[in-house]
mmCIF file of C-alpha atoms and ligand atoms in Angstrom:
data_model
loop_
_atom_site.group_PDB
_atom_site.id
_atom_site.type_symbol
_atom_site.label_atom_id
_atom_site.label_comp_id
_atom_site.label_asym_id
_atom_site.label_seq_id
_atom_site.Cartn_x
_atom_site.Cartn_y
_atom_site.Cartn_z
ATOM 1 C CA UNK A 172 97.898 47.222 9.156
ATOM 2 C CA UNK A 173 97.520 45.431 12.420
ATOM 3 C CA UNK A 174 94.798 44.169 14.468
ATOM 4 C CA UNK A 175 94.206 47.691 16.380
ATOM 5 C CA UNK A 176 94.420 49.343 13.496
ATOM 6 C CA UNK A 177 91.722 47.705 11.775
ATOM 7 C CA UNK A 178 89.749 47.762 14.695
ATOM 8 C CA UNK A 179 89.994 51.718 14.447
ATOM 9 C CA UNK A 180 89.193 51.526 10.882
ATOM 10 C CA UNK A 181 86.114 49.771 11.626
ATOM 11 C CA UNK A 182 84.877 52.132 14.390
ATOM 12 C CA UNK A 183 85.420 55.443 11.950
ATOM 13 C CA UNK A 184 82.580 57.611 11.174
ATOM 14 C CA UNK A 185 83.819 60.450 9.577
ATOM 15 C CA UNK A 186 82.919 59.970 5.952
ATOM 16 C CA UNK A 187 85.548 62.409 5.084
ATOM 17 C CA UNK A 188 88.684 59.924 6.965
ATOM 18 C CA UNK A 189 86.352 56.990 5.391
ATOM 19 C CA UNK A 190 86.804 58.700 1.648
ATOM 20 C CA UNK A 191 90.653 58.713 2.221
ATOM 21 C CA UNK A 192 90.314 54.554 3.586
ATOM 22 C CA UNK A 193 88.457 53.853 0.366
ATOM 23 C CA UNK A 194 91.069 56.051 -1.563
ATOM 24 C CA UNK A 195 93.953 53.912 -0.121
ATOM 25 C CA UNK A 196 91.978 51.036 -0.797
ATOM 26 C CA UNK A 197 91.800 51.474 -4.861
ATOM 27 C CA UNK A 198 95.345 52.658 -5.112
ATOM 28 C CA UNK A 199 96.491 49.361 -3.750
ATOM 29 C CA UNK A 200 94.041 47.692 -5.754
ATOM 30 C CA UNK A 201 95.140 49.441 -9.051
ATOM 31 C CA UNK A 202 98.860 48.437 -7.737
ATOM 32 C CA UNK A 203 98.254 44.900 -7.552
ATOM 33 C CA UNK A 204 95.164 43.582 -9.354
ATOM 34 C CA UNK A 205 94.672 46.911 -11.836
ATOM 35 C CA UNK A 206 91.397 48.661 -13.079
ATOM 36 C CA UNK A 207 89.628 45.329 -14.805
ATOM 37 C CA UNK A 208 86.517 43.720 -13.226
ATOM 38 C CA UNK A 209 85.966 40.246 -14.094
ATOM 39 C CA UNK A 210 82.351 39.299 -14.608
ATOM 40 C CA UNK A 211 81.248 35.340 -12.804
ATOM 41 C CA UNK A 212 77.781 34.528 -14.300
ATOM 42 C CA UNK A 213 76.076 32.985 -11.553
ATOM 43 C CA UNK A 214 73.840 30.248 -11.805
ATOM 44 C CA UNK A 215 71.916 29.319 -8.355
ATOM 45 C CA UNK A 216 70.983 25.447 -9.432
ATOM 46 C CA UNK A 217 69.324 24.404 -6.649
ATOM 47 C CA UNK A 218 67.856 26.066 -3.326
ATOM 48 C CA UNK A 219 67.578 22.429 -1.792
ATOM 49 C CA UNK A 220 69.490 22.142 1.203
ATOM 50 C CA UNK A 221 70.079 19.684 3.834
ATOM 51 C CA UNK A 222 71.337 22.248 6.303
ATOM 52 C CA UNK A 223 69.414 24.701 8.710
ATOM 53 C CA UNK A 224 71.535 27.740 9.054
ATOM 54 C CA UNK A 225 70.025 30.276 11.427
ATOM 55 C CA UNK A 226 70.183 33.223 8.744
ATOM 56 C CA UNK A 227 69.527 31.836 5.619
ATOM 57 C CA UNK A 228 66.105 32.149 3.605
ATOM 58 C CA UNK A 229 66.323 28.391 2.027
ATOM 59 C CA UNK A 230 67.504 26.728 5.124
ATOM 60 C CA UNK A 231 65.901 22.967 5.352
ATOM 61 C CA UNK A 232 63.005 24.009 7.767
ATOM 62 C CA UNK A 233 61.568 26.744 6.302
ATOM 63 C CA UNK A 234 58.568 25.316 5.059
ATOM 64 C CA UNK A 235 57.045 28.475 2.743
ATOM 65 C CA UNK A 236 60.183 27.952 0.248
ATOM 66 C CA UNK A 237 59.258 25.979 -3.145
ATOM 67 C CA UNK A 238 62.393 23.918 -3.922
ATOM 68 C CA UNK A 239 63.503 23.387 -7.360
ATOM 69 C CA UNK A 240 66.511 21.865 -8.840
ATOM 70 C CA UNK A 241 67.282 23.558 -12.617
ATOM 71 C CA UNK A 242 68.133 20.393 -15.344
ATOM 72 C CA UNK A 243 71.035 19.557 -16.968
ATOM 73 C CA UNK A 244 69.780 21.184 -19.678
ATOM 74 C CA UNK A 245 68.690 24.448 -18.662
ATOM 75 C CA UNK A 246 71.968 24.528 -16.795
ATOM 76 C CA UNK A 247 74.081 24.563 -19.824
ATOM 77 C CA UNK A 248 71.745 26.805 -21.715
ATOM 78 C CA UNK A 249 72.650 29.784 -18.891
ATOM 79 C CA UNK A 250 76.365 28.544 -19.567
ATOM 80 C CA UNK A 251 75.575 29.280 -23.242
ATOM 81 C CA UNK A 252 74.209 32.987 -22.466
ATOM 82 C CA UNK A 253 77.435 33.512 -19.808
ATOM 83 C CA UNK A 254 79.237 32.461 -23.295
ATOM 84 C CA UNK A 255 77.069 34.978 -25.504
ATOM 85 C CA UNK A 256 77.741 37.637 -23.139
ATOM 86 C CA UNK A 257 81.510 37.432 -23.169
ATOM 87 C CA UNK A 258 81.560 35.983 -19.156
ATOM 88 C CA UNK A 259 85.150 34.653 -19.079
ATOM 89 C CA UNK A 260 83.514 32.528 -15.991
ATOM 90 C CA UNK A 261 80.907 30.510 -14.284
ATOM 91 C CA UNK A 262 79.693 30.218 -10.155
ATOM 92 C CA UNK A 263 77.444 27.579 -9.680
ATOM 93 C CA UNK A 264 75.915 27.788 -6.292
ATOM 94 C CA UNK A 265 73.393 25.696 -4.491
ATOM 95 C CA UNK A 266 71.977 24.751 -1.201
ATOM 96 C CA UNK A 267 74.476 21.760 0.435
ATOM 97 C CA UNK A 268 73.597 18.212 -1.184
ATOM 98 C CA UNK A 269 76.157 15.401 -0.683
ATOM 99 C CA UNK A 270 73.916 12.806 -2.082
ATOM 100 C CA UNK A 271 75.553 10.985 -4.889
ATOM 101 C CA UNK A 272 72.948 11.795 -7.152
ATOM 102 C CA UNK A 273 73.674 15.095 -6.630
ATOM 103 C CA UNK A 274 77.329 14.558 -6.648
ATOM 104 C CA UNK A 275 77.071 12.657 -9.893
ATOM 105 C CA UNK A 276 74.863 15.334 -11.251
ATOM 106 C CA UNK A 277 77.451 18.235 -11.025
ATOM 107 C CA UNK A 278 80.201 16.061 -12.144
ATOM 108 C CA UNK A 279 78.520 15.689 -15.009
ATOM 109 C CA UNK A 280 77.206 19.468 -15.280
ATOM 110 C CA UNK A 281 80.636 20.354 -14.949
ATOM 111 C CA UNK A 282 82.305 17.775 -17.712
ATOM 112 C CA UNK A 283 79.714 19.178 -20.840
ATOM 113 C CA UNK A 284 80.064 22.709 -19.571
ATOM 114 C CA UNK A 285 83.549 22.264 -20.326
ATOM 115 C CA UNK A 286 82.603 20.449 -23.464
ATOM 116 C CA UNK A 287 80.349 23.069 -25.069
ATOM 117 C CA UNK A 288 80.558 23.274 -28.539
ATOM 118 C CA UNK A 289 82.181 26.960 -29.260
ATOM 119 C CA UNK A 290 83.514 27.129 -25.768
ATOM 120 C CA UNK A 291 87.126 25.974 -26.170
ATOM 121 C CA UNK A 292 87.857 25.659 -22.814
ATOM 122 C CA UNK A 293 86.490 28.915 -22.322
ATOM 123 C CA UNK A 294 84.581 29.121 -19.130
ATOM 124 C CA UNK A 295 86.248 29.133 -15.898
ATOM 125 C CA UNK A 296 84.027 27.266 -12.879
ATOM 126 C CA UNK A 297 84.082 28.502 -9.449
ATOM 127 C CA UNK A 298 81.850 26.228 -7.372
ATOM 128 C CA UNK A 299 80.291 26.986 -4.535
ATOM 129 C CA UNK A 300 78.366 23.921 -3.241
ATOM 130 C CA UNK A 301 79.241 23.619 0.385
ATOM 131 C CA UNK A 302 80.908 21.011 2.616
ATOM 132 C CA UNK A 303 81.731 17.858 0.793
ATOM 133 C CA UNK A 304 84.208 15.272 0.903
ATOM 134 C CA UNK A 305 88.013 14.902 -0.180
ATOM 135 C CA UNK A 306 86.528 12.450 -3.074
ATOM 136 C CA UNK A 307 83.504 14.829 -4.076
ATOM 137 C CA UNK A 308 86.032 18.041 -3.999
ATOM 138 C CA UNK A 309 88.480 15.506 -6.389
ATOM 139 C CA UNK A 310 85.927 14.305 -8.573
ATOM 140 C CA UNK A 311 83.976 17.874 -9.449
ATOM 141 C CA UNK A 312 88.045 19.528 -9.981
ATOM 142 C CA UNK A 313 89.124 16.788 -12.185
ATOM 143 C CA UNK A 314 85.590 17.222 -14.104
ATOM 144 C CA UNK A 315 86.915 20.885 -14.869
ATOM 145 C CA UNK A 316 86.162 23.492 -11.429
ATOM 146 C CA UNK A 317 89.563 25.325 -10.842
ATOM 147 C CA UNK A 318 88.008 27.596 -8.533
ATOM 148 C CA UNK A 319 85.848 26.877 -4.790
ATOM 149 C CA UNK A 320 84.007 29.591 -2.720
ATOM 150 C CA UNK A 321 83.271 28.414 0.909
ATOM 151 C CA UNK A 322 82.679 30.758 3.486
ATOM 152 C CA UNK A 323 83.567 30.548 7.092
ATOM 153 C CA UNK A 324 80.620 32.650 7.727
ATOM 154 C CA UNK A 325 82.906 34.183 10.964
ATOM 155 C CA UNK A 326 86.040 33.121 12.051
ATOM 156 C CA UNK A 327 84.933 33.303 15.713
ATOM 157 C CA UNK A 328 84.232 29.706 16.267
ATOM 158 C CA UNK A 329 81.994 30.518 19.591
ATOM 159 C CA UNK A 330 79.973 33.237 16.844
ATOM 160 C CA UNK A 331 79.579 30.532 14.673
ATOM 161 C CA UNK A 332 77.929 28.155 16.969
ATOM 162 C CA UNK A 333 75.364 30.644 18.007
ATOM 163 C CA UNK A 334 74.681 30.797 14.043
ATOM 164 C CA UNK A 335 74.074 27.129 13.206
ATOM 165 C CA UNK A 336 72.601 24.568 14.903
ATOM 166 C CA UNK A 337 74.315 21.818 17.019
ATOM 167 C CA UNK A 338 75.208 19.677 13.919
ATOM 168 C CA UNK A 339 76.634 22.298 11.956
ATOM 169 C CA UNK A 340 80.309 22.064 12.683
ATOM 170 C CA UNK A 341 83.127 24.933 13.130
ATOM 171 C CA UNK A 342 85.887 23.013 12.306
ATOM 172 C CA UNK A 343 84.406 20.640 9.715
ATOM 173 C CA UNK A 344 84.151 23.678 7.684
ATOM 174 C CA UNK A 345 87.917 24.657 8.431
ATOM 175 C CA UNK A 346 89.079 21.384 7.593
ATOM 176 C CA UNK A 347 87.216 21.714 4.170
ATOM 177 C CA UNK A 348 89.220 24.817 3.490
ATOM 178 C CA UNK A 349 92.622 22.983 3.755
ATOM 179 C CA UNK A 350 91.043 20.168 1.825
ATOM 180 C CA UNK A 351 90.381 22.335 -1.114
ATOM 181 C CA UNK A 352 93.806 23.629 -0.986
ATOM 182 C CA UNK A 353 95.181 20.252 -1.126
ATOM 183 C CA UNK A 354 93.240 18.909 -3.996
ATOM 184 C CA UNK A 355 94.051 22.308 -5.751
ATOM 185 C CA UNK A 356 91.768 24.472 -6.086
ATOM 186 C CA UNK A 357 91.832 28.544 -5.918
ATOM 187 C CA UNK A 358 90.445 28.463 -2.583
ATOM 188 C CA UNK A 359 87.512 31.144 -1.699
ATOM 189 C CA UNK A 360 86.067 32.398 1.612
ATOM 190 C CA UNK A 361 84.375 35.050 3.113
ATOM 191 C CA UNK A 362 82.194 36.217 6.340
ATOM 192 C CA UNK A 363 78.262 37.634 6.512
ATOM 193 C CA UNK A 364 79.154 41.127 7.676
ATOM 194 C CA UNK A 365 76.779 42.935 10.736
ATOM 195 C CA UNK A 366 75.583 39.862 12.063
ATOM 196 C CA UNK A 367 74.056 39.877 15.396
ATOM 197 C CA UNK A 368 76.417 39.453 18.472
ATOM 198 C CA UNK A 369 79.180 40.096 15.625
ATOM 199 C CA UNK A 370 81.763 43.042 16.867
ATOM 200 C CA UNK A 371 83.767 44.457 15.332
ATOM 201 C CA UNK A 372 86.777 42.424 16.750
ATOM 202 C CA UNK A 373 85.255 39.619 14.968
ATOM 203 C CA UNK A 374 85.648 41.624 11.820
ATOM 204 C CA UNK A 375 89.379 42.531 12.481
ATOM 205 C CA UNK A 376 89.987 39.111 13.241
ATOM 206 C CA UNK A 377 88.261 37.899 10.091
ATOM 207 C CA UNK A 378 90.487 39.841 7.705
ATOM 208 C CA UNK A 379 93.532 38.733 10.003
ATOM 209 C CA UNK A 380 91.976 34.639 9.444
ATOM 210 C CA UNK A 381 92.117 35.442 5.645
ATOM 211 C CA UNK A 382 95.514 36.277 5.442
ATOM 212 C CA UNK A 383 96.819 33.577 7.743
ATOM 213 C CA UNK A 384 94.494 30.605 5.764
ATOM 214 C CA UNK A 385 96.841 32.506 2.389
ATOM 215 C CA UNK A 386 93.241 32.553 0.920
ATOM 216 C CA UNK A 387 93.001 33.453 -3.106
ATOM 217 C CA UNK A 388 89.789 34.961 -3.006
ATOM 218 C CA UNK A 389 87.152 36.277 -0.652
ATOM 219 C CA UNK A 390 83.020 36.590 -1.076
ATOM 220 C CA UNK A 391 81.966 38.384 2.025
ATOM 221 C CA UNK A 392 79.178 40.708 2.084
ATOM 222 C CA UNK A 393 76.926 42.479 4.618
ATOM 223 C CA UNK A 394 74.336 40.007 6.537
ATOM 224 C CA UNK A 395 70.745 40.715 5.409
ATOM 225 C CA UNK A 396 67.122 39.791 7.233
ATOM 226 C CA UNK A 397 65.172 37.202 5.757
ATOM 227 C CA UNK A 398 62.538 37.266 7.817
ATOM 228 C CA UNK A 399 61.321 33.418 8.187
ATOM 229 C CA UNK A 400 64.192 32.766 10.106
ATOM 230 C CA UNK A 401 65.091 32.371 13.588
ATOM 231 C CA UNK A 402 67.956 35.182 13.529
ATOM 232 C CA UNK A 403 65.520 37.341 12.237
ATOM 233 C CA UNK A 404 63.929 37.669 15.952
ATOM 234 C CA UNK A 405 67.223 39.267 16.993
ATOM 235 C CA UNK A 406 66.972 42.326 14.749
ATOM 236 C CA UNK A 407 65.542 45.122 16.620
ATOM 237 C CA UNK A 408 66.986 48.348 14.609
ATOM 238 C CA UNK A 409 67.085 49.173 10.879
ATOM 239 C CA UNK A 410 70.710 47.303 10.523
ATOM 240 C CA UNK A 411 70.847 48.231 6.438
ATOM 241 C CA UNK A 412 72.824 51.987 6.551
ATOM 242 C CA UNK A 413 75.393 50.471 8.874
ATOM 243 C CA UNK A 414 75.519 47.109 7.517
ATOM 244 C CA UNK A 415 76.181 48.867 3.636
ATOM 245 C CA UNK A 416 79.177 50.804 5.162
ATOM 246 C CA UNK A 417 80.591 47.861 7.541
ATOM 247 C CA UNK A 418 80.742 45.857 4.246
ATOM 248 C CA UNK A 419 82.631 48.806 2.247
ATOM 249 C CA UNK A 420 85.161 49.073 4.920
ATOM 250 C CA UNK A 421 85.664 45.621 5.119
ATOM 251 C CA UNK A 422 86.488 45.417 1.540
ATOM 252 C CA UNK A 423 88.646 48.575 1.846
ATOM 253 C CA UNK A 424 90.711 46.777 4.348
ATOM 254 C CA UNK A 425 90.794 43.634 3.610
ATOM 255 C CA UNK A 426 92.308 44.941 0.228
ATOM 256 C CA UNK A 427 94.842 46.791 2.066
ATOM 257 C CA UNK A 428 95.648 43.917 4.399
ATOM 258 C CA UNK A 429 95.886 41.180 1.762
ATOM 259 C CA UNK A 430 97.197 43.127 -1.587
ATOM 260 C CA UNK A 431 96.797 40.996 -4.345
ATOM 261 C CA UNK A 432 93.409 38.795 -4.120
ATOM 262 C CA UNK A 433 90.561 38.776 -5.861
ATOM 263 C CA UNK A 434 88.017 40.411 -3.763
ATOM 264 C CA UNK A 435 83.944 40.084 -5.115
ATOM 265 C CA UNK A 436 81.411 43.344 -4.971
ATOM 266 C CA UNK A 437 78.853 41.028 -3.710
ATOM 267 C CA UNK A 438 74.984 41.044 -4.125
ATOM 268 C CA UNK A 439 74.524 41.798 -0.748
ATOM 269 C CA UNK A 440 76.108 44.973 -1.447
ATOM 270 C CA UNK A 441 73.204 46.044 -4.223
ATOM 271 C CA UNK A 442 70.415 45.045 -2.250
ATOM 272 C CA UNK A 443 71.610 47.342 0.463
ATOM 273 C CA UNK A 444 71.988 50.743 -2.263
ATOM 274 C CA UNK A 445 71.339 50.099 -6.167
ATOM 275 C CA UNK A 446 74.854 51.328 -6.126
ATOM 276 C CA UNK A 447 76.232 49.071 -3.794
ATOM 277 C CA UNK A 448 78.175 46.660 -6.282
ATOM 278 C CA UNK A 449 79.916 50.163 -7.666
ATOM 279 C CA UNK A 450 80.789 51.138 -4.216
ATOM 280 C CA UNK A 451 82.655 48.287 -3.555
ATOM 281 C CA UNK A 452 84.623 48.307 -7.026
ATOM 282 C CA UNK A 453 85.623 51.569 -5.928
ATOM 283 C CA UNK A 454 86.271 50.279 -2.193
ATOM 284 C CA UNK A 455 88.988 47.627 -3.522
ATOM 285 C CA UNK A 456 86.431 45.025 -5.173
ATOM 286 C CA UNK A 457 87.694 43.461 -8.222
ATOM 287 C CA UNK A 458 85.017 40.816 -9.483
ATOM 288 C CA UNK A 459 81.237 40.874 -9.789
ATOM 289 C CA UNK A 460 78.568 38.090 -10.084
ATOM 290 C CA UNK A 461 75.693 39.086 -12.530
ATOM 291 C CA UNK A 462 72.690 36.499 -11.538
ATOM 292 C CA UNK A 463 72.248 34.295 -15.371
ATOM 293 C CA UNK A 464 69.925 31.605 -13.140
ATOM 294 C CA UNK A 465 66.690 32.027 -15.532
ATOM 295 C CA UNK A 466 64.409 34.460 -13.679
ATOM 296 C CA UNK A 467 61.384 31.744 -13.357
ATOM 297 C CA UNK A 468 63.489 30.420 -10.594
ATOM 298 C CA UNK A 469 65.057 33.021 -9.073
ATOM 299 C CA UNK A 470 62.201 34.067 -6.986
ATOM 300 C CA UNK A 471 62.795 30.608 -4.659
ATOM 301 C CA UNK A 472 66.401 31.770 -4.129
ATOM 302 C CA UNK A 473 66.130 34.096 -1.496
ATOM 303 C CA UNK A 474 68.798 33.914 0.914
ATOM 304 C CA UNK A 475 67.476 37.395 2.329
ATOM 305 C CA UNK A 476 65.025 39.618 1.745
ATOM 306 C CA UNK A 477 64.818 42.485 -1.127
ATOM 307 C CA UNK A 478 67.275 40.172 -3.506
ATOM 308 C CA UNK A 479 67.926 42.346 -6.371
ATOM 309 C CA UNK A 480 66.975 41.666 -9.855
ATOM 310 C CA UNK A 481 64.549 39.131 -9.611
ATOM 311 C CA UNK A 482 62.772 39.845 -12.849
ATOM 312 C CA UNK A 483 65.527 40.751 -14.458
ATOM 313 C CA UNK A 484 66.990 38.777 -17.458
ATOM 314 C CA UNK A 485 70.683 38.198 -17.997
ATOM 315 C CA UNK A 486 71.359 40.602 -20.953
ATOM 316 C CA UNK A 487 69.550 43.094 -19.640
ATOM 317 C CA UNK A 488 71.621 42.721 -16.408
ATOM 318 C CA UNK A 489 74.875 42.872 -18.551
ATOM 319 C CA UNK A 490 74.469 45.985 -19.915
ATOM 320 C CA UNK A 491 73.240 47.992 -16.970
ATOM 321 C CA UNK A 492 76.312 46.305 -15.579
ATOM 322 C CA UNK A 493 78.645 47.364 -18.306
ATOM 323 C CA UNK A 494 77.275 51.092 -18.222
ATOM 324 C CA UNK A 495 77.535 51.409 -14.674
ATOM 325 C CA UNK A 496 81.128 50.222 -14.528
ATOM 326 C CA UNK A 497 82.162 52.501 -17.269
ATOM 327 C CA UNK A 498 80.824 55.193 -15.632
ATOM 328 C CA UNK A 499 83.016 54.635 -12.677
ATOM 329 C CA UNK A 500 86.267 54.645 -14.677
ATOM 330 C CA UNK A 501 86.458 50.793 -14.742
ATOM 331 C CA UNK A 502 87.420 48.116 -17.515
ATOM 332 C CA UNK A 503 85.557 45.061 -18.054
ATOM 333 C CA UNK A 504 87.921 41.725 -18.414
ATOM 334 C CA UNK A 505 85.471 40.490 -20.882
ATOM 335 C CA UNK A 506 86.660 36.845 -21.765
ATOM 336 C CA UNK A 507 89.242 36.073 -18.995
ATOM 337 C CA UNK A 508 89.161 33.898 -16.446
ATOM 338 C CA UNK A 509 90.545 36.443 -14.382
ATOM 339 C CA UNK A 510 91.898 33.823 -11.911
ATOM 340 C CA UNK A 511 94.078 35.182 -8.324
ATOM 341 C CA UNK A 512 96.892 36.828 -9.055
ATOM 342 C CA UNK A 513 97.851 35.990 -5.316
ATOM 343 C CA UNK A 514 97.192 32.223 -6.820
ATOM 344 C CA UNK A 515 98.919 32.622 -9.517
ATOM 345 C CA UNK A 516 101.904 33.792 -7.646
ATOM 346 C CA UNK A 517 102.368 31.229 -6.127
ATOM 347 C CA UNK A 518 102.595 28.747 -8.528
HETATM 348 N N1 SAM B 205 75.121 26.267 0.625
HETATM 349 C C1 SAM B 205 76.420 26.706 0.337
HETATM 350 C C2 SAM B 205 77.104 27.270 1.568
HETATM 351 O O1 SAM B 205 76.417 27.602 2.518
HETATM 352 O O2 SAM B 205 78.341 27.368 1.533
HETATM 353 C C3 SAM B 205 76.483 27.727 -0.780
HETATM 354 C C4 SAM B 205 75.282 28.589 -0.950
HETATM 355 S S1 SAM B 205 74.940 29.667 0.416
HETATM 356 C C5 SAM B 205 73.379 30.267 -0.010
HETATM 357 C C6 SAM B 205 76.029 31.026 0.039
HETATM 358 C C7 SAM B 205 76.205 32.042 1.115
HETATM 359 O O3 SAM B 205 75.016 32.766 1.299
HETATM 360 C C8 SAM B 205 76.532 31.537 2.484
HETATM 361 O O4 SAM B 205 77.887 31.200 2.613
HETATM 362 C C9 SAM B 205 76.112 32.716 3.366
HETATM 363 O O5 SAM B 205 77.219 33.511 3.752
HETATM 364 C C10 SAM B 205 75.214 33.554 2.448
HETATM 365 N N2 SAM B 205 73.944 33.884 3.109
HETATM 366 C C11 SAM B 205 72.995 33.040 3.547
HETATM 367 N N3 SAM B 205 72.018 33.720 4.177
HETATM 368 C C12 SAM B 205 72.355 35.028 4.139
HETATM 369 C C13 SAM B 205 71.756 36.227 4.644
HETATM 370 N N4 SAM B 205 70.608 36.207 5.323
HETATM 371 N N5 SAM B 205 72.403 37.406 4.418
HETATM 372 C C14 SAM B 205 73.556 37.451 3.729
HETATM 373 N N6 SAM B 205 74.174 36.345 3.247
HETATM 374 C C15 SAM B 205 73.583 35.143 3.446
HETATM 375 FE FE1 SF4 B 206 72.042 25.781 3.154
HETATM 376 FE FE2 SF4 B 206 74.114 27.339 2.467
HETATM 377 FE FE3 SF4 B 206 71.756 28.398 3.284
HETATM 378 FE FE4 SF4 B 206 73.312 27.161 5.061
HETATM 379 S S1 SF4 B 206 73.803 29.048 3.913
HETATM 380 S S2 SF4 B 206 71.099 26.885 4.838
HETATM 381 S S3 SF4 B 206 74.184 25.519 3.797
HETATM 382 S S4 SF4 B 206 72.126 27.223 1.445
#
């Protein structure tokens, strides 16, 4: 597909021409990725941040949020239950810290995960910690992360600005996507879809950014309001209807456009439709992220508004998971790492 193409994609309305884009979509997912979704427990450590994105519920200055950072201990307990449950893999995600305590702290998080007794080696670890140095990148890969999700949030670096504030930096962040590559790590990234002043340009051009960065794998999902933020004063209409379908298209195409990544059926998705996370698998998705963080904390890790499953525990999130997948046809790569194949590939 090229740019215009997209573009036209992205402007359809007609569900019945959209049913035939998501069609297209899975048959060149079953063609290059096939019908398994691999599960990545996530584990959201720590809603401390030292940066003040414009969009995001835990952003430094918003005052109402209690911060909390989970211990080592009850970190590798929710590693234990992502074990349990047959998770070939881990996320950890926090707010951005590049403190050495913190630094030293995942290290070390990372380096028993590894090590837990039973695991054999078992878990993969995607991190997705923010901007950090070369060194920090080195030291939490060589502790055991293969895999790094960092969103460019939009690859329209004028967007962007408008998004963060004036020490938030465009190309900081696109220099920490080659350094991931270099230190070698399965590098992830991904945009906030329906953001304000976003067109849909910006969206064509994002898919067209993923394919020239050769990125492995890609968390994007539909922007949501959290409503003690400044971009929340933008929203004047009811943005959820069109933001659920911009973010099904976007994984449609992007599937179509890129072939053989791994693409996540993000959360975003379910707090938009309780069958959001479905509709992507069947939109090209390949990988979903059942919340393990223990639900006591949960409730401070609200990035946006109406997060799903907040009281929810784990195992009770696995098998309305596993139910709801089989009921779409789908196979659950219980187990496996299921790393890029567009990574593997390459190597
Ligand atoms: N702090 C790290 C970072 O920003 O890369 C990792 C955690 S951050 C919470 C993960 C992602 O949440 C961000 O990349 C952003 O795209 C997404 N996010 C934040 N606020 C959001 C919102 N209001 N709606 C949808 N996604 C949001
Ligand atoms: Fe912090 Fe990430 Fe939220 Fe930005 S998106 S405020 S870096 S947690």
């Amino acid at each position: 597909m090229d740019r215009s193409e997209i573009i036209r994609w992205l402007k359809e309305e007609d569900p019945r021409r959209l049913k035939e884009l998501y069609l297209r979509a899975y048959a060149v997912k079953l063609k290059n990725v096939g019908n398994h979704v691999f599960f990545r427990g996530i584990i959201e450590l720590s809603n401390i941040c030292q940066k003040d994105c414009l969009y995001c519920g835990i952003r430094k200055s918003n005052a109402r949020v209690e911060r909390f950072l989970m211990s080592k201990q009850e970190i590798l307990e929710s590693s234990k239950s992502a074990l349990d449950m047959q998770y070939g893999s881990l996320v950890l995600q926090s707010g951005e810290r590049t403190d050495l305590e913190f630094v030293d702290f995942v290290e070390d998080v990372v380096r028993e995960i590894k090590a837990l007794r039973d695991s054999n080696n078992s878990l993969g670890i995607t991190l997705s910690l923010g901007e950090q140095t070369q060194e920090t990148y080195q030291r939490w890969f060589d502790a055991g992360a293969h895999r790094y999700l960092l969103r460019i949030e939009t690859s329209n670096s004028k967007l962007y600005e408008e998004l963060h504030p004036a020490d938030h930096s465009f190309s900081e962040r696109l220099n920490c996507l080659e350094v991931l590559r270099k230190v070698g790590y399965q590098v992830g990234t991904g945009v906030m879809i329906g953001l304000p002043y976003q067109t849909v340009e910006d969206l064509a051009d994002d898919i067209l950014f993923f394919k020239d960065k050769d990125i492995d794998m890609i968390g994007m999902g539909p922007y949501l309001v959290h409503k003690d933020t400044p971009l929340a004063e933008s929203i004047q209409e009811d943005i959820r209807k069109k933001n659920l379908e911009l973010g099904l298209k976007m994984i449609a195409l992007t599937r179509i456009h890129l072939q053989d990544v791994n693409i996540a059926a993000t959360t975003a998705l379910q707090a938009l439709s309780l069958s959001g996370r479905e509709m992507g698998l069947q939109s090209g998705a390949n990988i979903i992220m059942p919340n393990i963080t223990h639900t006591k904390y949960r409730k401070f890790y609200q990035l946006y508004e109406d997060k799903p499953c907040l009281d929810e525990n784990a195992s009770l999130c696995r098998d309305c998971l596993s139910q709801r997948i089989d009921s779409i046809g789908e196979e659950i790569g219980y187990n496996q790492w299921g790393d890029s194949p567009h990574f593997l590939k390459k190597r």
